[in-house]
Tab-separated table of C-alpha atoms and ligand atoms in Angstrom:
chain	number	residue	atom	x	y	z
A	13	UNK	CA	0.000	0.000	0.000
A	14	UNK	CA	1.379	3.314	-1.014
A	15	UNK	CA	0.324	6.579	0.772
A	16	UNK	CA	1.085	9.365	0.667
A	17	UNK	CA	2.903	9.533	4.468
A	18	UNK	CA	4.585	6.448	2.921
A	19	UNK	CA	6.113	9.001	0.238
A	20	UNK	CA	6.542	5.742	-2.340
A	21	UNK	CA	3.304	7.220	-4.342
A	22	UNK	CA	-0.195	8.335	-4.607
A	23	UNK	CA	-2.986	6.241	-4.107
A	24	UNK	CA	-4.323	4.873	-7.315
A	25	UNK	CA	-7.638	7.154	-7.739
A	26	UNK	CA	-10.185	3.649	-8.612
A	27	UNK	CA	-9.258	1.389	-5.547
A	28	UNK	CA	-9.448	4.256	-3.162
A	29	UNK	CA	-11.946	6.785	-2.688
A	30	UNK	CA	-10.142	10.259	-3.288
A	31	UNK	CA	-8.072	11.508	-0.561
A	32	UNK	CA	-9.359	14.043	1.617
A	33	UNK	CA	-6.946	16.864	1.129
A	34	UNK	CA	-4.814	17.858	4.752
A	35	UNK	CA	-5.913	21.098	6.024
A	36	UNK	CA	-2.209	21.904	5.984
A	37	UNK	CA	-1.735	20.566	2.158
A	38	UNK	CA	-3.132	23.028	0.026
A	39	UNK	CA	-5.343	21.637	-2.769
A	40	UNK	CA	-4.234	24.118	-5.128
A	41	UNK	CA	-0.484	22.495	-4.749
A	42	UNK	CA	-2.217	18.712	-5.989
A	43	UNK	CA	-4.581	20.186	-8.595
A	44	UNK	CA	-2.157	20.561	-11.722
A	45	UNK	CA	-0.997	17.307	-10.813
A	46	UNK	CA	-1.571	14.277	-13.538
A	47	UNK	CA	-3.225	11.077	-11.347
A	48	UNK	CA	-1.215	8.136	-11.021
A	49	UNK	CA	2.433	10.758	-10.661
A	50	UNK	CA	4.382	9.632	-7.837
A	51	UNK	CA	4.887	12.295	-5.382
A	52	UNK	CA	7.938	13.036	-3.747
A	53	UNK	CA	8.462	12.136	-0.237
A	54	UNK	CA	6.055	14.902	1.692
A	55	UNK	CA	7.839	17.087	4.099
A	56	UNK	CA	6.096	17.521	7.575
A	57	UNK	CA	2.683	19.963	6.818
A	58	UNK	CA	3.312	23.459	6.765
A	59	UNK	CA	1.477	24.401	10.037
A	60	UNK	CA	2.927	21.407	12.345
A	61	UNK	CA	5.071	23.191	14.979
A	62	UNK	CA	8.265	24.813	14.437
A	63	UNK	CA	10.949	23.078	16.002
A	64	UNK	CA	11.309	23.669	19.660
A	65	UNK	CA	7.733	24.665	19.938
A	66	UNK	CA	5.498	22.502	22.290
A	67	UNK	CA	2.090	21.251	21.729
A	68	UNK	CA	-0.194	18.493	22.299
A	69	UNK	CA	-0.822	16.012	19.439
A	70	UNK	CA	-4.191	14.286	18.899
A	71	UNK	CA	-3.488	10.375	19.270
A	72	UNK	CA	-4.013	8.609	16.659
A	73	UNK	CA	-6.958	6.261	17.255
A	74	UNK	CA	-5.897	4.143	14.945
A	75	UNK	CA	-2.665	3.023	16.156
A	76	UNK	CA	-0.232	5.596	13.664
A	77	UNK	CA	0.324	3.384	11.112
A	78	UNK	CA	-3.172	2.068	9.545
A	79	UNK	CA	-5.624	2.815	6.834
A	80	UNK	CA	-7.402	4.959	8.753
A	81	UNK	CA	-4.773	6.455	10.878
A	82	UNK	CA	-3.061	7.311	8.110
A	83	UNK	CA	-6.471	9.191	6.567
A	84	UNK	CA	-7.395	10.283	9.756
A	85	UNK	CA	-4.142	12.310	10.404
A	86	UNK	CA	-4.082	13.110	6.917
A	87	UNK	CA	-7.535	15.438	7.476
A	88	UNK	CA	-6.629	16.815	11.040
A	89	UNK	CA	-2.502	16.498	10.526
A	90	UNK	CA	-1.631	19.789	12.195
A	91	UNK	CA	-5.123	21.085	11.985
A	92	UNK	CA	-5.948	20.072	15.395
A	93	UNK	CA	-2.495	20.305	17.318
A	94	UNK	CA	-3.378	22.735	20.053
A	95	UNK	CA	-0.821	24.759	21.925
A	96	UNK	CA	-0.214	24.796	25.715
A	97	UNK	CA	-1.764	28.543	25.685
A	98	UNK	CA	-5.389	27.347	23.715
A	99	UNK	CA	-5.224	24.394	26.107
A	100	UNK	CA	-5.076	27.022	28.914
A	101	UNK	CA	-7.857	29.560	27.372
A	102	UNK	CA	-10.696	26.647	26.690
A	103	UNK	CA	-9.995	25.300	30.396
A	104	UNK	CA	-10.412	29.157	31.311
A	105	UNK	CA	-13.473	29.567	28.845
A	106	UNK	CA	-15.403	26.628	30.314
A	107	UNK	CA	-14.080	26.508	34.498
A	108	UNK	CA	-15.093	30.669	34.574
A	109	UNK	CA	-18.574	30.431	33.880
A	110	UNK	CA	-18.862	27.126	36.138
A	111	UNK	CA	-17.180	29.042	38.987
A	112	UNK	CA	-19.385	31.967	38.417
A	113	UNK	CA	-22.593	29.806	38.594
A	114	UNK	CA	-21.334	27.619	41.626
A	115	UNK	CA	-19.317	29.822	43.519
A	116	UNK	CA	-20.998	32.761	44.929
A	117	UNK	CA	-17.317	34.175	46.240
A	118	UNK	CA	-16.160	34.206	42.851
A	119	UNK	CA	-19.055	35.446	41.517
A	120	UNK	CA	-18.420	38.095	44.408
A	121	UNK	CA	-14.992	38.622	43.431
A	122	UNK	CA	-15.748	39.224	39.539
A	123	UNK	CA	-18.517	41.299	39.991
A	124	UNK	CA	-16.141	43.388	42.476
A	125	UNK	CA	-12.978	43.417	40.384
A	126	UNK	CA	-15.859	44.519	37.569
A	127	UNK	CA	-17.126	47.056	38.902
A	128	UNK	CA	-13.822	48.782	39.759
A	129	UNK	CA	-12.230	48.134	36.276
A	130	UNK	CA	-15.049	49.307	34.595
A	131	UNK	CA	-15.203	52.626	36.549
A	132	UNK	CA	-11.456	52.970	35.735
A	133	UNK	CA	-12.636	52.438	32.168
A	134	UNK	CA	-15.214	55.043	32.562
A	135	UNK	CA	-13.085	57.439	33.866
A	136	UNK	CA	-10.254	57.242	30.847
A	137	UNK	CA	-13.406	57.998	28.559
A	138	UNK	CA	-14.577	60.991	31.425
A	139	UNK	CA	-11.178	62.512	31.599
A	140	UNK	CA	-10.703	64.082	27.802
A	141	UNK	CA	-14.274	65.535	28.173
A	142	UNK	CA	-13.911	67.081	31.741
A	143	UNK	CA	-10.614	68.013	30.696
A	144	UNK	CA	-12.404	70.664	27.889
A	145	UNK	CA	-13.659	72.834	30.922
A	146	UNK	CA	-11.176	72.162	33.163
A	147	UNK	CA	-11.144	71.648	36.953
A	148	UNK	CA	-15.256	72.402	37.263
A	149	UNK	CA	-17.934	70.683	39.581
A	150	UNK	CA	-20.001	70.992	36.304
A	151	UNK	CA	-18.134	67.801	35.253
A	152	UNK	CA	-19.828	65.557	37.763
A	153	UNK	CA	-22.611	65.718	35.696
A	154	UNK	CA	-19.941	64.079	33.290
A	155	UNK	CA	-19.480	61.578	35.813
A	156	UNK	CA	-22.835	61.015	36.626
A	157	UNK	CA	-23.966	60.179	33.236
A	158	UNK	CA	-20.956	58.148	32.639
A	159	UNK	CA	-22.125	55.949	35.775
A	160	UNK	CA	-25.847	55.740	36.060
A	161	UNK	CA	-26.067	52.962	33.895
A	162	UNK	CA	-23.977	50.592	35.911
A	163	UNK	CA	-26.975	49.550	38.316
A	164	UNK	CA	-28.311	48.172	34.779
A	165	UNK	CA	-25.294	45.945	34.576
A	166	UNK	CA	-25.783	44.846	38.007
A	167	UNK	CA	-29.201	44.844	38.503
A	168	UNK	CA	-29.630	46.886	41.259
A	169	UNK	CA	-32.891	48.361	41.185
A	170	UNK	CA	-33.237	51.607	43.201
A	171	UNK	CA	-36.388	53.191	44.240
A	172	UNK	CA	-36.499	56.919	45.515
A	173	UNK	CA	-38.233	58.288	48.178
A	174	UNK	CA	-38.537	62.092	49.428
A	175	UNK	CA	-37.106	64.371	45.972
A	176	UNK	CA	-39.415	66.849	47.004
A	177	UNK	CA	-37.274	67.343	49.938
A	178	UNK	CA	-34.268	68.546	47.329
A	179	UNK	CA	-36.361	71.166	45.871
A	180	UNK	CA	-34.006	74.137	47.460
A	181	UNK	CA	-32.400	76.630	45.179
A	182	UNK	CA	-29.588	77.294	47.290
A	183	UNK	CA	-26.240	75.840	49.041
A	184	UNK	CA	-26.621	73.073	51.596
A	185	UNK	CA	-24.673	70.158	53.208
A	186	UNK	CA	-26.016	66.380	52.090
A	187	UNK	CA	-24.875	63.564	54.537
A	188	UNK	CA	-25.730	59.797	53.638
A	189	UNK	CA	-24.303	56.551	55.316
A	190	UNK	CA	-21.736	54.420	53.948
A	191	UNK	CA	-21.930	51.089	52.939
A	192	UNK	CA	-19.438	50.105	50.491
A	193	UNK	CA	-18.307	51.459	47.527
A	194	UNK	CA	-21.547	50.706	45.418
A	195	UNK	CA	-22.550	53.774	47.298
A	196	UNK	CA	-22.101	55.036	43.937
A	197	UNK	CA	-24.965	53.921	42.482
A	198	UNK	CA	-27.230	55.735	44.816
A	199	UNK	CA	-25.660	58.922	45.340
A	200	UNK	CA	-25.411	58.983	41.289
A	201	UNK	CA	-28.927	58.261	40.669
A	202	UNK	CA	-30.161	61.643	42.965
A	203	UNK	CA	-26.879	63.699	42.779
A	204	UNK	CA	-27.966	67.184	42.641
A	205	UNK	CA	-26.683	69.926	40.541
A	206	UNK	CA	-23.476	71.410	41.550
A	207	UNK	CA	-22.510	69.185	44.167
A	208	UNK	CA	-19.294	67.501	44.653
A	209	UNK	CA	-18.325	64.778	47.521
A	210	UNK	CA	-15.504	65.386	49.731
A	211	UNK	CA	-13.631	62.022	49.487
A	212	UNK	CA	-10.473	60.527	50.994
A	213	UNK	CA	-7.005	61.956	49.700
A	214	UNK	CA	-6.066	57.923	48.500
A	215	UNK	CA	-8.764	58.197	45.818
A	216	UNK	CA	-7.102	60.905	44.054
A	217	UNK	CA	-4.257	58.325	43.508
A	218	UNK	CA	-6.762	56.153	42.420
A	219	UNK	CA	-5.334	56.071	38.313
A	220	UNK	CA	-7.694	57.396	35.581
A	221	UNK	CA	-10.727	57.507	38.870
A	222	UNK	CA	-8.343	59.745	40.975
A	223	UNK	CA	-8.145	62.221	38.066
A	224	UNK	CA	-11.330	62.244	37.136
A	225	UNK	CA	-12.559	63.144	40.803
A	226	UNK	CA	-10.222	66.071	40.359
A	227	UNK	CA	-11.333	67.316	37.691
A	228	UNK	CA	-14.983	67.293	38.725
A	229	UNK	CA	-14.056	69.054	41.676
A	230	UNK	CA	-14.283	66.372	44.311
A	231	UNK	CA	-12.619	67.625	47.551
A	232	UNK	CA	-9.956	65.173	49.077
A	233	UNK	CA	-9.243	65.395	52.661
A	234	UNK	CA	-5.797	63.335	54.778
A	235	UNK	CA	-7.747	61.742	57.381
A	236	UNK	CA	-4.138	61.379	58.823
A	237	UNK	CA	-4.075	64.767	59.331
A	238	UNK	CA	-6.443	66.441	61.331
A	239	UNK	CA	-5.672	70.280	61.047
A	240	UNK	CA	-5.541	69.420	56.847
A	241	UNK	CA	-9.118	68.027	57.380
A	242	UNK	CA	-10.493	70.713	58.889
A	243	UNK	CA	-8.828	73.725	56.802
A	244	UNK	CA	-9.640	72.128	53.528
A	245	UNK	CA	-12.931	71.601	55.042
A	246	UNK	CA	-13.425	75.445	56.154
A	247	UNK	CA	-12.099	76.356	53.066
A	248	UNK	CA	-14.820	74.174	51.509
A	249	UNK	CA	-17.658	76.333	53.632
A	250	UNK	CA	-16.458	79.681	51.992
A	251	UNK	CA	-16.407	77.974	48.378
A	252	UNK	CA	-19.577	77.106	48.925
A	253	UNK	CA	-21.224	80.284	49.306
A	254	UNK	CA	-18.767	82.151	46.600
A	255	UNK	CA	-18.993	79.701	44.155
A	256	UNK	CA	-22.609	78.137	44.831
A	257	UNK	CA	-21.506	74.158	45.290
A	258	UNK	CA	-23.458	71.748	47.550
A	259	UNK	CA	-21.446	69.465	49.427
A	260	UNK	CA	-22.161	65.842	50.189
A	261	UNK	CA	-20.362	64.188	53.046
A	262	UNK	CA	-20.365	60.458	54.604
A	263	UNK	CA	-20.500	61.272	57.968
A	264	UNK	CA	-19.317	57.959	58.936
A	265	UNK	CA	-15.585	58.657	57.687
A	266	UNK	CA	-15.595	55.103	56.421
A	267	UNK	CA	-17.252	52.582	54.975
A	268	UNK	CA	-19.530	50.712	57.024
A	269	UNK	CA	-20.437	46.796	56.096
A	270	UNK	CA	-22.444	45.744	58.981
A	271	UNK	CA	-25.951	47.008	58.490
A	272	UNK	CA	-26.155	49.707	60.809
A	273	UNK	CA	-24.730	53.404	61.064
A	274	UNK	CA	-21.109	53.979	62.662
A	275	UNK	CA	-21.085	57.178	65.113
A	276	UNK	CA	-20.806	60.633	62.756
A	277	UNK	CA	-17.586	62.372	62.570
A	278	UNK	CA	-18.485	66.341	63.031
A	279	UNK	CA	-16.736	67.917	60.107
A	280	UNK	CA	-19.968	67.941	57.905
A	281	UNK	CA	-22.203	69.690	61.032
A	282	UNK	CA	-19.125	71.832	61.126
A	283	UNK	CA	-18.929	72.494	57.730
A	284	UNK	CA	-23.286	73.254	57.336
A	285	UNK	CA	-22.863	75.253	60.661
A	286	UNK	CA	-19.938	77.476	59.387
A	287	UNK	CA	-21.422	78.270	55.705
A	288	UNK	CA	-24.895	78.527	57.783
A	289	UNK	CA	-26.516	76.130	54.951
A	290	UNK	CA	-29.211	73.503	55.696
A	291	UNK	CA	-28.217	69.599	55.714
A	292	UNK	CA	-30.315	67.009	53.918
A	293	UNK	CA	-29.518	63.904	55.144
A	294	UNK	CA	-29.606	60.804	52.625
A	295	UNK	CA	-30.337	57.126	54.027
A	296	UNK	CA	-29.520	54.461	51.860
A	297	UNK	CA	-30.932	51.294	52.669
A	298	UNK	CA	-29.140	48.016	53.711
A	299	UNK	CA	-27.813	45.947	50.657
A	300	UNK	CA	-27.556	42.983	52.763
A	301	UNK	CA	-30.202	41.191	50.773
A	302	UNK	CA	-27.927	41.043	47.701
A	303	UNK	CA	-24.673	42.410	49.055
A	304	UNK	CA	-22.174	41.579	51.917
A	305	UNK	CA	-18.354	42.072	52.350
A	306	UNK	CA	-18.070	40.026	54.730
A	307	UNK	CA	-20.058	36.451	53.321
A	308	UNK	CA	-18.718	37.555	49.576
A	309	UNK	CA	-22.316	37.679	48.682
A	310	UNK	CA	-23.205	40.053	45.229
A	311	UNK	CA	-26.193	39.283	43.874
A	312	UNK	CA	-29.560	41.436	41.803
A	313	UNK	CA	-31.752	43.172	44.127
A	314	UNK	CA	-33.384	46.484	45.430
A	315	UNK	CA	-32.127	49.262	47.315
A	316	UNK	CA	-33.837	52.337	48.341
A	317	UNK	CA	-32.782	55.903	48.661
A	318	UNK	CA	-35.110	58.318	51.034
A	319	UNK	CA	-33.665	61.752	50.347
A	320	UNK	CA	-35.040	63.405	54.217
A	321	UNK	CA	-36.343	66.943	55.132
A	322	UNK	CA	-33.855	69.819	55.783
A	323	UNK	CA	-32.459	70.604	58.941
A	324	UNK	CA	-31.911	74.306	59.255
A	325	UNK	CA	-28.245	75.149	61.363
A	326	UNK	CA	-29.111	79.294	60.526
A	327	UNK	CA	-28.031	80.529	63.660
A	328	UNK	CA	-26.174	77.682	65.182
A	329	UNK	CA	-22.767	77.800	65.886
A	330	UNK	CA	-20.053	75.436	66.957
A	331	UNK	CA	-21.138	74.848	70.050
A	332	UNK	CA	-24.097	73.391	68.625
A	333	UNK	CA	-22.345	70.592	66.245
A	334	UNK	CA	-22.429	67.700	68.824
A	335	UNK	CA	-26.103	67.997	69.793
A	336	UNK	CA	-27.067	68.717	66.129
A	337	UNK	CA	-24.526	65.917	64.875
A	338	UNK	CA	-25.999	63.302	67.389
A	339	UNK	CA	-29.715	64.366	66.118
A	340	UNK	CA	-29.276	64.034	62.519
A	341	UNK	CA	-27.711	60.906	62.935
A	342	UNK	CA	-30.827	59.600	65.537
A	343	UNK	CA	-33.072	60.675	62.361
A	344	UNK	CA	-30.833	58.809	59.804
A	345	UNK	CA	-30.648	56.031	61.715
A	346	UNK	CA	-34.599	55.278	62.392
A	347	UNK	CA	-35.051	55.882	58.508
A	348	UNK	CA	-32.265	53.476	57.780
A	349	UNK	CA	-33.770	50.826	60.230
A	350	UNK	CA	-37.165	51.255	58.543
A	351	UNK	CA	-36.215	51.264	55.195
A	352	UNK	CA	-33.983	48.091	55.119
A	353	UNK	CA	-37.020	45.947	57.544
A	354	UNK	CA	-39.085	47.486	54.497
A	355	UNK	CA	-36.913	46.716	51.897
A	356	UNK	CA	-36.158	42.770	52.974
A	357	UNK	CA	-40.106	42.571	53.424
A	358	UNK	CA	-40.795	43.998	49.810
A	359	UNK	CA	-38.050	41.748	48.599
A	360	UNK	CA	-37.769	38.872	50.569
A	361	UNK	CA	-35.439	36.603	48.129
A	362	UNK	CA	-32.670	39.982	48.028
A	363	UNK	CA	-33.692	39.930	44.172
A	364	UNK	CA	-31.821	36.293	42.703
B	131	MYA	C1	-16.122	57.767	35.948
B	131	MYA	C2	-15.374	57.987	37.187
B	131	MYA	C3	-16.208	58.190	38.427
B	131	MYA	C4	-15.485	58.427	39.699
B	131	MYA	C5	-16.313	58.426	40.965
B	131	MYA	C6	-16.696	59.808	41.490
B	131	MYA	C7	-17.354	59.837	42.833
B	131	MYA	C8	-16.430	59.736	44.003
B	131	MYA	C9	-17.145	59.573	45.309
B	131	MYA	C10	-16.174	59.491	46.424
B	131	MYA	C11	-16.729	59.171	47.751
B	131	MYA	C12	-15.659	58.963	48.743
B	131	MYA	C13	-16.135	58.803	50.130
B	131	MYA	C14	-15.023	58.906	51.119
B	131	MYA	O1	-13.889	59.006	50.809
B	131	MYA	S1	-15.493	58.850	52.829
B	131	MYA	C15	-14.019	59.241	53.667
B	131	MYA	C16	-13.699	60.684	53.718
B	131	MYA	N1	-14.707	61.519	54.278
B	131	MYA	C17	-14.748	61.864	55.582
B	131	MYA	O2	-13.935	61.446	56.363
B	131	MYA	C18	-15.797	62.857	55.997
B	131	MYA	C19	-16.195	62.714	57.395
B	131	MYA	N2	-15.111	63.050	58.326
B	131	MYA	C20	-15.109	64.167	59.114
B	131	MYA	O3	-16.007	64.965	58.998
B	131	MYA	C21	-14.018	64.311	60.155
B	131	MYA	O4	-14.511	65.029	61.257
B	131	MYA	C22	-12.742	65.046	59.673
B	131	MYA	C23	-12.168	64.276	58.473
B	131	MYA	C24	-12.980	66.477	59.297
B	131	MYA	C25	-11.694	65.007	60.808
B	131	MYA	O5	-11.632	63.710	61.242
B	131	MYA	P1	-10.674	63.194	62.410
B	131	MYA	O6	-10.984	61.783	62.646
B	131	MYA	O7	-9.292	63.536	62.054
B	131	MYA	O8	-11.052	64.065	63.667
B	131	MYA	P2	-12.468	64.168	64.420
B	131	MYA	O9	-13.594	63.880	63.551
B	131	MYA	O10	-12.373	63.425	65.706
B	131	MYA	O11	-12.464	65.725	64.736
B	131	MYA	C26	-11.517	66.287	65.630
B	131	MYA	C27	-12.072	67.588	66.184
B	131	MYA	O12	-12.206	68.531	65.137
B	131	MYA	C28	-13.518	69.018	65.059
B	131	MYA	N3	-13.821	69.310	63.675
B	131	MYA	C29	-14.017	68.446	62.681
B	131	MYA	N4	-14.230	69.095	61.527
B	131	MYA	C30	-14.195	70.395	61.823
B	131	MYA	C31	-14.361	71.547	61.045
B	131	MYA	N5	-14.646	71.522	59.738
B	131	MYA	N6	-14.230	72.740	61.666
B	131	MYA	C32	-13.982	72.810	62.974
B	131	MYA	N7	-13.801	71.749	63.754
B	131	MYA	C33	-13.923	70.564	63.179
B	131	MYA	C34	-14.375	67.920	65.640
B	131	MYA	O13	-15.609	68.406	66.117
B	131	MYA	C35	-13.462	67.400	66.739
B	131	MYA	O14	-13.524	68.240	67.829
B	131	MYA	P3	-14.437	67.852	69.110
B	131	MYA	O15	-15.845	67.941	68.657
B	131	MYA	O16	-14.032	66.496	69.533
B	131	MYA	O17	-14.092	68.881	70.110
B	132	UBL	C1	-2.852	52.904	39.265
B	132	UBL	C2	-3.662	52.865	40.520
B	132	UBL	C3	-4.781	51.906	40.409
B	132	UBL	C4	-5.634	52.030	41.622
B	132	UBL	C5	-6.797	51.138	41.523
B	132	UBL	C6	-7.907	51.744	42.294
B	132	UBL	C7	-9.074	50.866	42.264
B	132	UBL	C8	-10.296	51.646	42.585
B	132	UBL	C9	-10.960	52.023	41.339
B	132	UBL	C10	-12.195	52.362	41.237
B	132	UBL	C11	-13.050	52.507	42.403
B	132	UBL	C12	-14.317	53.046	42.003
B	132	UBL	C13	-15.134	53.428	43.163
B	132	UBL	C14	-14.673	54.737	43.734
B	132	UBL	C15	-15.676	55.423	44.550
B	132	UBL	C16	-15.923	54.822	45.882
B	132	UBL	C17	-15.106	55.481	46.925
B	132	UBL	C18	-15.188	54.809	48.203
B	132	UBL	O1	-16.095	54.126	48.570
B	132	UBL	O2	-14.112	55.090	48.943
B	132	UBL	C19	-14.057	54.527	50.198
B	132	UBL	C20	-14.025	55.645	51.209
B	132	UBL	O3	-15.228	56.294	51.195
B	132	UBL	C21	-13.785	55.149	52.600
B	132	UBL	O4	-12.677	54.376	52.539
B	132	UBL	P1	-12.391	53.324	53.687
B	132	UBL	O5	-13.655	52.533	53.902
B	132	UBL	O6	-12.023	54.081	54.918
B	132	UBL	O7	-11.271	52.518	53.153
């Protein structure tokens, strides 16, 4: 039996059906060819691996050597020799999504290391456009845009209560609690005109999301430092009068993962109290239904947002910031105990 592996000649065309061309032999090489010419000895295909180069071979079911070994390598010769690195991305391509459905940390993990890539993302495509205008708290509406749609992606839905309560033409202070970093979401979805967050110094270094902030105005504070805090914060009181920005503060100074409301830091009483502006306090609602830290739970579900009345400070002064700190935060904290027993009632499952 001559084959064409065997090199001593070509199959004669009436005893065998025509050979199925190699992937790697190009027809258009054979077609000019008379039948019954011998063909020289065939060099290894074209696309089998350079020399040096790993991969993994098919076996040969057949043994190697037989009829239909022979054919058999003859159509996938080369064509299906797959390299150490496609080995690695179909494992990848086919253990991911299993993970994802089985493992609820690694879901957590993936929708976490999501969520703060794709911000990053967002804020390369943010940072030309704010750039036009400049440092400007007009560019958080920039930002806000850029990020509303991200509760889509997650499936977060978030219901509003109380945006009557925002209907004030001037200045004033907001204060909301602080869960985790989706806190995003909500404060993006009511984020009032000209109002910028004062947020840790560390998230200006924060790449393309650091840079964005500063262009949009946000005001970083070193929590390290004390005396920084509270000058860039007292500075912040007379900007806000000259240059007509609303502030919006997390009282809490940190985030806050287990469902209830740390005890408020003054600098945001402080800061209403000096630029003698209202504060409208924001409660959030607990995400523990869909979202926890601590269990590496991320899941779809509901959160609500209950923007509160004003609280005046016209005429208070500093001597008035504990007792008006400690009452704000009694306020916040019934809402947010009310809202989240309504919110797990409304949504019992947390949304899955
Ligand atoms: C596309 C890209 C998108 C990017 C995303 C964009 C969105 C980004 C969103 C980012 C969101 C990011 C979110 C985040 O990053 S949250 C983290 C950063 N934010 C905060 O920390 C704000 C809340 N913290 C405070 O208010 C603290 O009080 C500060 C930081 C000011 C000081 O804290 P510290 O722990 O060092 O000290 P202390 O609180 O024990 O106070 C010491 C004393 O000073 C008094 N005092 C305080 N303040 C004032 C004042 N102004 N004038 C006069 N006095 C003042 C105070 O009464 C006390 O005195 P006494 O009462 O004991 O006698
Ligand atoms: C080249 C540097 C790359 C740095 C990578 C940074 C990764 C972060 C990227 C995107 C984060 C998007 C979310 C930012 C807005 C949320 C801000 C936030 O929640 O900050 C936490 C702060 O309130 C309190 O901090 P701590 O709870 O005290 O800790």
């Amino acid at each position: 039996m001559v084959t064409p592996e065997g090199g001593k000649g070509a199959p004669s065309s009436a005893s065998h059906p025509p050979q199925a061309p190699s992937l790697c032999s190009h027809p258009s090489i054979l077609a000019g060819l008379p039948t019954g010419l011998s063909l020289p000895p065939r060099a290894p295909p074209p696309c089998s691996f350079p020399k040096g180069q790993r991969g993994l071979r098919v076996p040969d079911p057949a043994g190697g050597n037989g009829l239909l070994g022979g054919h058999l390598r003859a159509i996938l010769g080369g064509a299906m020799e797959i390299t150490v690195a496609q080995w690695v991305l179909i494992l990848f391509l086919i253990i991911v999504p299993l993970l994802y459905e089985w493992s609820a940390s690694f879901k957590y993990f993936c929708k976490m290391t999501f969520y703060n890539g794709w911000i990053l993302t967002l804020a390369v495509l943010a940072i030309p456009i704010c750039a036009v205008r400049g440092r400007n708290v007009e560019n958080m509406k920039i930002l806000r845009f850029m990020l509303l749609h991200i509760k889509y992606l997650y499936g977060i839905k978030i219901e509003v209560r109380g945006w009557e309560n925002f209907n004030i033409k001037e200045q004033y202070v907001v204060v909301s609690n602080h869960q985790s970093s989706l806190d995003l979401l909500g404060m993006m979805e009511i984020l009032p005109g000209r109002c910028v967050p004062i947020a840790k110094r560390e998230l200006m270094y924060a790449g393309t999301v650091g840079l964005a902030c500063w262009l949009a105005g946000v005001i970083f504070i070193n929590r390290k430092k004390t005396d920084d805090a509270i000058s860039v914060m007292s500075e912040a009181a007379q900007t806000m009068i000259k240059d007509d920005v609303r502030v919006w503060v997390f009282p809490e100074g940190t985030r806050n993962h287990d469902g209830s409301m740390l005890p408020f830091k003054r600098g945001a009483f402080h800061l209403a109290v000096q630029a003698q502006v209202p504060i409208i306090p924001i409660v959030m609602s607990s995400y523990r239904d869909f979202y926890s830290k601590k269990e590496k739970k991320f899941s779809t579900g509901k959160c609500m947002v209950r923007i509160l009345p004003r609280i005046e400070t016209r005429g208070l002064t500093a001597d008035d910031v504990p007792e008006l700190t400690e009452s704000v935060r009694r306020t916040m904290l019934s809402a947010f105990l009310e809202m989240s027993g309504e919110a797990r009632d409304k949504d019992p499952g947390g949304g899955q």
